[in-house]
Coordinates of C-alpha atoms and ligand atoms in Angstrom, one line a residue:
X20 CA -5.6 -8.4 -6.1
X21 CA -5.7 -8.1 -10.1
X22 CA -9.1 -6.8 -9.4
X23 CA -7.5 -3.6 -7.9
X24 CA -5.9 -0.7 -10.1
X25 CA -2.0 -0.9 -9.8
X26 CA -1.2 2.2 -7.7
X27 CA 2.2 3.1 -5.9
X28 CA 2.4 4.7 -2.7
X29 CA 5.5 5.5 -0.3
X30 CA 6.2 7.8 2.6
X31 CA 9.3 9.6 4.0
X32 CA 9.7 11.6 7.4
X33 CA 10.8 14.8 7.6
X34 CA 13.3 14.5 10.4
X35 CA 16.4 15.7 8.9
X36 CA 18.3 15.9 5.6
X37 CA 18.1 12.7 3.5
X38 CA 21.0 10.5 3.3
X39 CA 22.1 8.2 0.7
X40 CA 20.0 5.0 2.2
X41 CA 17.0 7.3 1.8
X42 CA 18.0 7.6 -1.7
X43 CA 19.2 4.0 -3.0
X44 CA 16.7 2.5 -0.8
X45 CA 13.8 4.4 -1.6
X46 CA 13.5 7.6 -3.7
X47 CA 15.6 6.2 -6.5
X48 CA 13.0 3.8 -7.3
X49 CA 10.2 6.2 -6.4
X50 CA 11.6 8.1 -9.3
X51 CA 12.3 5.1 -11.7
X52 CA 8.1 3.8 -10.7
X53 CA 6.5 6.8 -12.3
X54 CA 7.5 5.2 -15.6
X55 CA 5.3 2.6 -15.1
X56 CA 2.9 3.5 -12.4
X57 CA 0.4 6.0 -10.9
X58 CA 2.3 7.4 -8.0
X59 CA 1.9 8.5 -5.0
X60 CA 4.3 10.1 -2.2
X61 CA 4.1 11.7 1.0
X62 CA 6.1 13.5 3.5
X63 CA 4.8 12.1 6.7
X64 CA 5.0 14.6 9.3
X65 CA 2.2 12.7 11.7
X66 CA 4.9 10.1 11.6
X67 CA 7.5 12.5 12.7
X68 CA 5.8 13.6 15.8
X69 CA 5.8 10.2 17.4
X70 CA 9.1 11.2 18.9
X71 CA 10.0 15.0 20.2
X72 CA 10.3 17.2 17.3
X73 CA 11.1 21.3 17.2
X74 CA 8.4 22.3 15.2
X75 CA 10.2 25.2 13.0
X76 CA 12.6 22.6 12.3
X77 CA 9.4 19.9 11.4
X78 CA 8.3 22.7 9.1
X79 CA 11.7 23.2 7.5
X80 CA 12.4 19.4 7.2
X81 CA 9.2 19.2 5.5
X82 CA 10.0 21.2 2.4
X83 CA 13.5 19.8 2.3
X84 CA 12.1 16.6 2.0
X85 CA 9.7 17.9 -0.8
X86 CA 12.6 19.5 -2.4
X87 CA 14.7 16.1 -2.4
X88 CA 11.6 14.2 -4.2
X89 CA 11.6 17.0 -6.8
X90 CA 15.4 17.3 -7.3
X91 CA 15.7 13.4 -7.4
X92 CA 13.4 13.6 -10.5
X93 CA 9.9 12.8 -9.1
X94 CA 7.6 14.7 -11.2
X95 CA 5.3 16.8 -9.1
X96 CA 2.9 17.6 -11.9
X97 CA 2.2 14.3 -13.3
X98 CA 2.2 12.2 -9.6
X99 CA 1.0 13.3 -6.5
X100 CA 3.6 14.6 -3.8
X101 CA 2.0 15.9 -0.6
X102 CA 2.2 16.6 3.0
X103 CA 0.6 14.3 5.4
X104 CA -0.8 16.3 7.8
X105 CA -3.0 18.0 5.2
X106 CA -5.2 15.4 4.3
X107 CA -7.3 14.4 7.2
X108 CA -7.7 10.9 5.9
X109 CA -4.9 9.1 6.9
X110 CA -5.5 9.7 10.8
X111 CA -9.3 8.9 10.0
X112 CA -8.7 6.0 8.6
X113 CA -5.9 5.1 11.5
X114 CA -8.4 5.4 14.2
X115 CA -10.5 2.6 12.3
X116 CA -7.1 0.3 11.9
X117 CA -6.4 1.3 15.8
X118 CA -9.3 -1.2 16.0
X119 CA -8.8 -3.9 13.8
X120 CA -4.8 -4.2 14.3
X121 CA -3.9 -5.9 17.7
X122 CA -1.9 -5.1 20.4
X123 CA 0.1 -8.4 19.7
X124 CA 1.0 -7.5 16.3
X125 CA 2.4 -4.2 17.5
X126 CA 4.2 -5.7 20.1
X127 CA 6.4 -7.9 17.8
X128 CA 7.7 -4.7 15.4
X129 CA 11.3 -4.7 16.0
X130 CA 11.7 -0.8 15.2
X131 CA 9.1 -0.1 18.2
X132 CA 11.2 -2.3 20.3
X133 CA 14.7 -0.8 18.9
X134 CA 13.1 2.9 19.7
X135 CA 11.3 2.2 22.8
X136 CA 14.5 0.2 24.3
X137 CA 14.1 0.0 28.3
X138 CA 11.9 2.7 28.3
X139 CA 8.5 1.1 26.7
X140 CA 6.3 2.5 29.5
X141 CA 7.8 6.1 28.5
X142 CA 7.3 6.4 24.9
X143 CA 4.3 8.0 23.1
X144 CA 1.6 5.9 22.3
X145 CA 1.9 7.1 18.6
X146 CA 5.3 5.5 18.6
X147 CA 3.3 2.0 19.1
X148 CA 0.4 2.7 16.8
X149 CA 3.1 4.2 14.0
X150 CA 2.6 1.1 11.9
X151 CA -1.3 1.5 11.9
X152 CA -1.1 4.8 10.6
X153 CA 1.4 3.7 8.3
X154 CA -1.0 1.1 6.9
X155 CA -3.7 3.8 6.6
X156 CA -1.2 5.8 4.6
X157 CA -1.0 3.3 2.1
X158 CA -4.8 1.8 1.8
X159 CA -6.8 5.3 2.3
X160 CA -5.8 5.2 -1.6
X161 CA -5.7 1.2 -1.8
X162 CA -2.3 1.5 -2.9
X163 CA -1.2 -2.0 -4.3
X164 CA 2.9 -1.6 -4.5
X165 CA 4.9 0.4 -1.6
X166 CA 8.8 1.0 -2.7
X167 CA 10.7 1.0 0.6
X168 CA 14.0 0.1 2.0
X169 CA 14.6 -3.2 3.6
X170 CA 13.7 -1.9 7.0
X171 CA 10.2 -1.3 6.7
X172 CA 9.6 -4.9 5.6
X173 CA 7.8 -5.9 8.9
X174 CA 5.5 -2.6 8.8
X175 CA 4.3 -3.3 5.3
X176 CA 3.6 -7.2 6.4
X177 CA 1.5 -5.4 9.2
X178 CA -0.2 -3.4 6.5
X179 CA -1.0 -6.3 4.9
X180 CA -2.0 -8.2 8.2
X181 CA -4.6 -5.4 8.8
X182 CA -5.9 -5.3 5.4
X183 CA -7.0 -9.0 5.3
X184 CA -8.2 -8.9 9.0
X185 CA -10.7 -5.6 7.7
X186 CA -11.4 -7.8 4.7
X187 CA -12.0 -11.1 6.9
X188 CA -14.1 -9.1 9.7
X189 CA -16.3 -7.1 7.7
X190 CA -16.5 -9.9 4.8
X191 CA -15.4 -7.6 1.9
X192 CA -13.0 -7.7 -0.8
X193 CA -12.7 -3.9 -0.2
X194 CA -8.4 -3.5 0.6
X195 CA -5.9 -4.5 -1.6
X196 CA -2.9 -6.5 0.4
X197 CA 0.0 -3.9 -0.5
X198 CA 3.2 -5.3 -2.2
X199 CA 6.4 -4.2 -0.3
X200 CA 9.0 -3.3 -3.6
X201 CA 12.2 -3.7 -2.1
X202 CA 14.8 -3.7 -4.8
X203 CA 18.0 -3.1 -6.1
X204 CA 21.5 -3.5 -4.7
X205 CA 21.3 -1.1 -1.8
X206 CA 17.6 -1.9 0.1
X207 CA 19.8 -1.5 3.3
X208 CA 22.7 1.3 3.0
X209 CA 24.8 0.3 6.2
X210 CA 26.7 3.3 8.2
X211 CA 30.2 4.2 7.0
X212 CA 31.7 3.8 10.2
X213 CA 29.9 0.4 11.3
X214 CA 28.8 -2.0 8.8
X215 CA 26.4 -3.5 11.1
X216 CA 23.9 -0.6 11.5
X217 CA 22.1 0.9 9.1
X218 CA 23.0 4.2 7.9
X219 CA 20.5 6.7 9.5
X220 CA 19.8 10.1 10.3
X221 CA 19.9 9.5 14.3
X222 CA 23.6 8.4 14.2
X223 CA 25.9 10.5 16.4
X224 CA 28.9 10.7 13.7
X225 CA 28.5 12.7 10.8
X226 CA 30.5 10.3 8.9
X227 CA 28.4 7.5 9.3
X228 CA 26.4 9.0 6.3
X229 CA 26.3 10.9 3.2
X230 CA 23.7 13.3 2.9
X231 CA 21.8 14.5 -0.3
X232 CA 22.9 17.8 0.7
X233 CA 26.7 17.3 0.9
X234 CA 29.4 19.1 -0.7
X235 CA 31.8 17.2 -3.1
X236 CA 34.5 17.8 -0.6
X237 CA 32.3 16.5 2.1
X238 CA 31.4 13.4 0.0
X239 CA 35.5 12.7 -0.7
X240 CA 36.3 13.1 3.1
X241 CA 33.5 11.1 4.1
X242 CA 34.1 8.2 1.7
X243 CA 38.2 8.4 2.3
X244 CA 37.5 7.9 6.2
X245 CA 34.9 5.4 5.8
X246 CA 36.1 1.9 7.4
X247 CA 37.5 -1.0 5.2
X248 CA 40.0 -3.4 4.8
X249 CA 44.0 -3.5 4.3
X250 CA 43.2 -6.7 2.3
X251 CA 42.7 -6.8 -1.2
X252 CA 39.4 -6.8 -2.7
X253 CA 38.2 -10.4 -3.4
X254 CA 36.7 -11.9 -6.6
X255 CA 33.3 -12.7 -4.7
X256 CA 30.6 -12.0 -2.1
X257 CA 31.2 -15.0 0.4
X258 CA 34.7 -13.8 1.2
X259 CA 33.1 -10.3 2.0
X260 CA 30.9 -11.7 5.0
X261 CA 32.9 -10.6 7.9
X262 CA 33.8 -7.7 6.3
X263 CA 30.4 -5.7 6.3
X264 CA 32.0 -2.3 5.9
X265 CA 33.5 -3.6 2.6
X266 CA 30.6 -5.4 1.3
X267 CA 28.6 -2.1 1.7
X268 CA 30.7 0.1 -0.2
X269 CA 30.7 -2.4 -2.6
X270 CA 27.0 -2.5 -2.6
X271 CA 26.7 1.4 -2.7
X272 CA 29.1 1.6 -5.8
X273 CA 27.0 -1.3 -7.9
X274 CA 23.7 0.5 -7.0
X275 CA 25.2 3.7 -8.2
X276 CA 26.4 2.1 -11.1
X277 CA 23.4 0.2 -12.0
X278 CA 25.7 -2.7 -11.9
X279 CA 25.5 -6.0 -10.5
X280 CA 27.7 -6.8 -7.3
X281 CA 29.4 -9.7 -9.2
X282 CA 30.4 -7.7 -12.1
X283 CA 31.9 -4.7 -9.9
X284 CA 33.8 -7.7 -8.1
X285 CA 34.7 -8.5 -10.8
X286 CA 36.3 -5.0 -11.7
X287 CA 37.7 -4.6 -8.6
X288 CA 39.2 -8.1 -7.4
X289 CA 42.9 -8.0 -6.3
X290 CA 42.7 -4.2 -5.9
X291 CA 43.0 -1.9 -3.1
X292 CA 40.1 -0.6 -1.2
X293 CA 41.9 3.0 -1.7
X294 CA 41.1 2.5 -5.7
X295 CA 37.4 1.7 -5.0
X296 CA 36.8 4.1 -2.8
X297 CA 38.4 6.9 -5.0
X298 CA 36.2 5.7 -8.0
X299 CA 33.0 5.4 -5.3
X300 CA 33.4 9.3 -4.3
X301 CA 33.5 10.3 -7.8
X302 CA 30.6 8.3 -8.8
X303 CA 28.8 9.7 -5.6
X304 CA 29.8 13.3 -6.6
X305 CA 28.2 12.5 -10.2
X306 CA 24.9 11.2 -8.7
X307 CA 24.5 13.5 -6.0
X308 CA 26.0 16.5 -6.8
X309 CA 23.1 17.7 -9.6
X310 CA 20.5 16.4 -6.6
X311 CA 22.1 18.6 -4.1
X312 CA 22.1 21.8 -6.3
X313 CA 18.6 21.4 -7.4
X314 CA 17.4 21.3 -3.5
X315 CA 19.5 24.4 -2.6
X316 CA 17.9 25.8 -5.7
X317 CA 14.3 24.5 -5.1
X318 CA 14.6 25.7 -1.2
X319 CA 15.5 29.5 -2.5
X320 CA 11.6 29.5 -3.1
X321 CA 9.7 28.4 -0.3
X322 CA 6.5 29.9 -1.9
X323 CA 6.4 27.5 -4.5
X324 CA 7.3 24.5 -3.0
X325 CA 4.3 25.4 -0.4
X326 CA 2.2 25.5 -3.4
X327 CA 3.4 22.6 -4.8
X328 CA 2.0 20.7 -1.5
X329 CA -1.5 22.5 -1.7
X330 CA -2.1 21.0 -5.1
X331 CA -0.6 17.6 -3.9
X332 CA -3.1 17.6 -1.0
X333 CA -5.8 18.8 -3.0
X334 CA -5.0 15.9 -5.6
X335 CA -4.8 13.1 -3.0
X336 CA -8.2 14.2 -0.5
X337 CA -9.9 13.7 -4.0
X338 CA -8.8 10.2 -3.9
X339 CA -8.8 9.4 -0.2
X340 CA -11.6 11.3 0.6
X341 CA -14.4 8.3 -1.3
X342 CA -12.5 5.5 -0.4
X343 CA -12.8 6.7 3.3
X344 CA -16.4 7.1 2.9
X345 CA -16.8 3.5 1.7
X346 CA -14.9 2.3 4.8
X347 CA -17.0 4.5 7.1
X348 CA -20.3 2.8 5.7
X349 CA -18.7 -0.8 5.7
X350 CA -17.8 -0.4 9.6
X351 CA -21.3 1.0 10.1
X352 CA -20.8 4.3 10.8
X353 CA -23.9 5.7 8.5
Ligands
LIG568 P1 12.0 6.7 6.9 O1 11.6 8.4 6.5 O2 12.6 6.1 7.8 O3 12.8 6.6 5.5 C1 12.2 6.8 4.2 C2 12.7 5.7 3.4 O4 14.1 5.2 2.9 C3 14.6 3.9 3.2 N1 15.7 4.4 4.3 C4 16.8 3.0 3.9 N2 16.9 2.4 2.6 C5 18.0 1.6 2.8 N3 19.1 1.8 3.4 C6 19.0 2.8 4.7 N4 20.0 2.6 5.7 C7 17.5 3.2 4.7 N5 17.6 3.8 6.0 C8 15.8 4.9 5.4 C9 13.3 2.9 4.3 O5 13.0 2.1 4.0 C10 12.2 4.4 3.7 O6 11.3 3.6 2.5 N6 8.1 4.5 8.4 C11 8.5 4.7 6.9 C12 7.6 6.0 6.4 C13 6.0 5.6 6.1 C14 5.9 4.8 5.1 C15 4.5 5.0 4.9 C16 6.7 4.2 4.2 C17 5.3 6.4 6.8 N7 4.1 5.6 5.9 C18 3.9 4.2 3.7 C19 5.8 3.7 2.8 C20 4.6 3.2 3.1 C21 9.9 5.4 7.4 O7 9.9 6.1 8.6 O8 10.7 5.7 6.0

């Protein structure tokens, strides 16, 4: 591992406006990691089409995710931000990985099982081989560190399995085993309506999630309506075990204030959830407000955003091109 240059890679699907889970679980960390690492962040449109997409919406969502990266603080001049489909090496390497990865491994992926449900015979092949493409995204750059939310942990384990099997099969030490970076107080932000489900873009209820483009009023009213409890706030986490919605609010507040959960609990113990919610709404407005303003600002200049993507793709290809060539040599293509 140490022989590999440290490099961060991560991706976000352009399947709708990003929410607080995407921000706290991933993008906030993308921004911090820039201080220490060379970072490559990708809008993964090829992953998005594993389920049906409206082409016009996909195009505009791609720019919105890019704008969200920049608005949150990713420096597109220093780092690389780009669109997956414009760098062919991702799908080329994914084909090699389709031949390394095992059907049994993919069948065990909980996200595939959840998404396919009872409809397993009728979902796209892409949805099943999705984790192979994800491994290709990361390994096309020999990336060593991958910041993601908790829900991507299993996919990353599969990326490591693929890297390891490739190295073993071809008797090389070519791919690093990428390390997941899952950290912070909100690695799994839950729905504001049902604390047993993760906050997601696809939940039917808009009140289940806070969007990065929500107005201050939207944020306040969503937090006010969030499910909580009529008991007073306890002083330790154990007492919240059967109250996932309450724990979620405390996790979110801790993450936004960069405080430990224990410290937040000490400050709120014995108080009502309405007090916590008021403070949480204020904090979220403080955190999300400037990001929203900047996203909307950036989206006014789509030509500029397209230029950023073109520049990013060029830089990404410069790294991925020679790596893919090596892979092709290793497998015997030339
Ligand atoms: P995606 O687009 O679903 O989500 C983007 C990032 O947000 C995190 N996330 C969350 N974190 C905390 N709480 C939540 N409720 C929550 N919801 C989403 C995700 O964990 C993710 O980090 N397969 C990936 C995209 C991808 C990728 C990659 C990631 C494609 N190739 C290579 C890393 C490396 C996905 O669908 O993320």
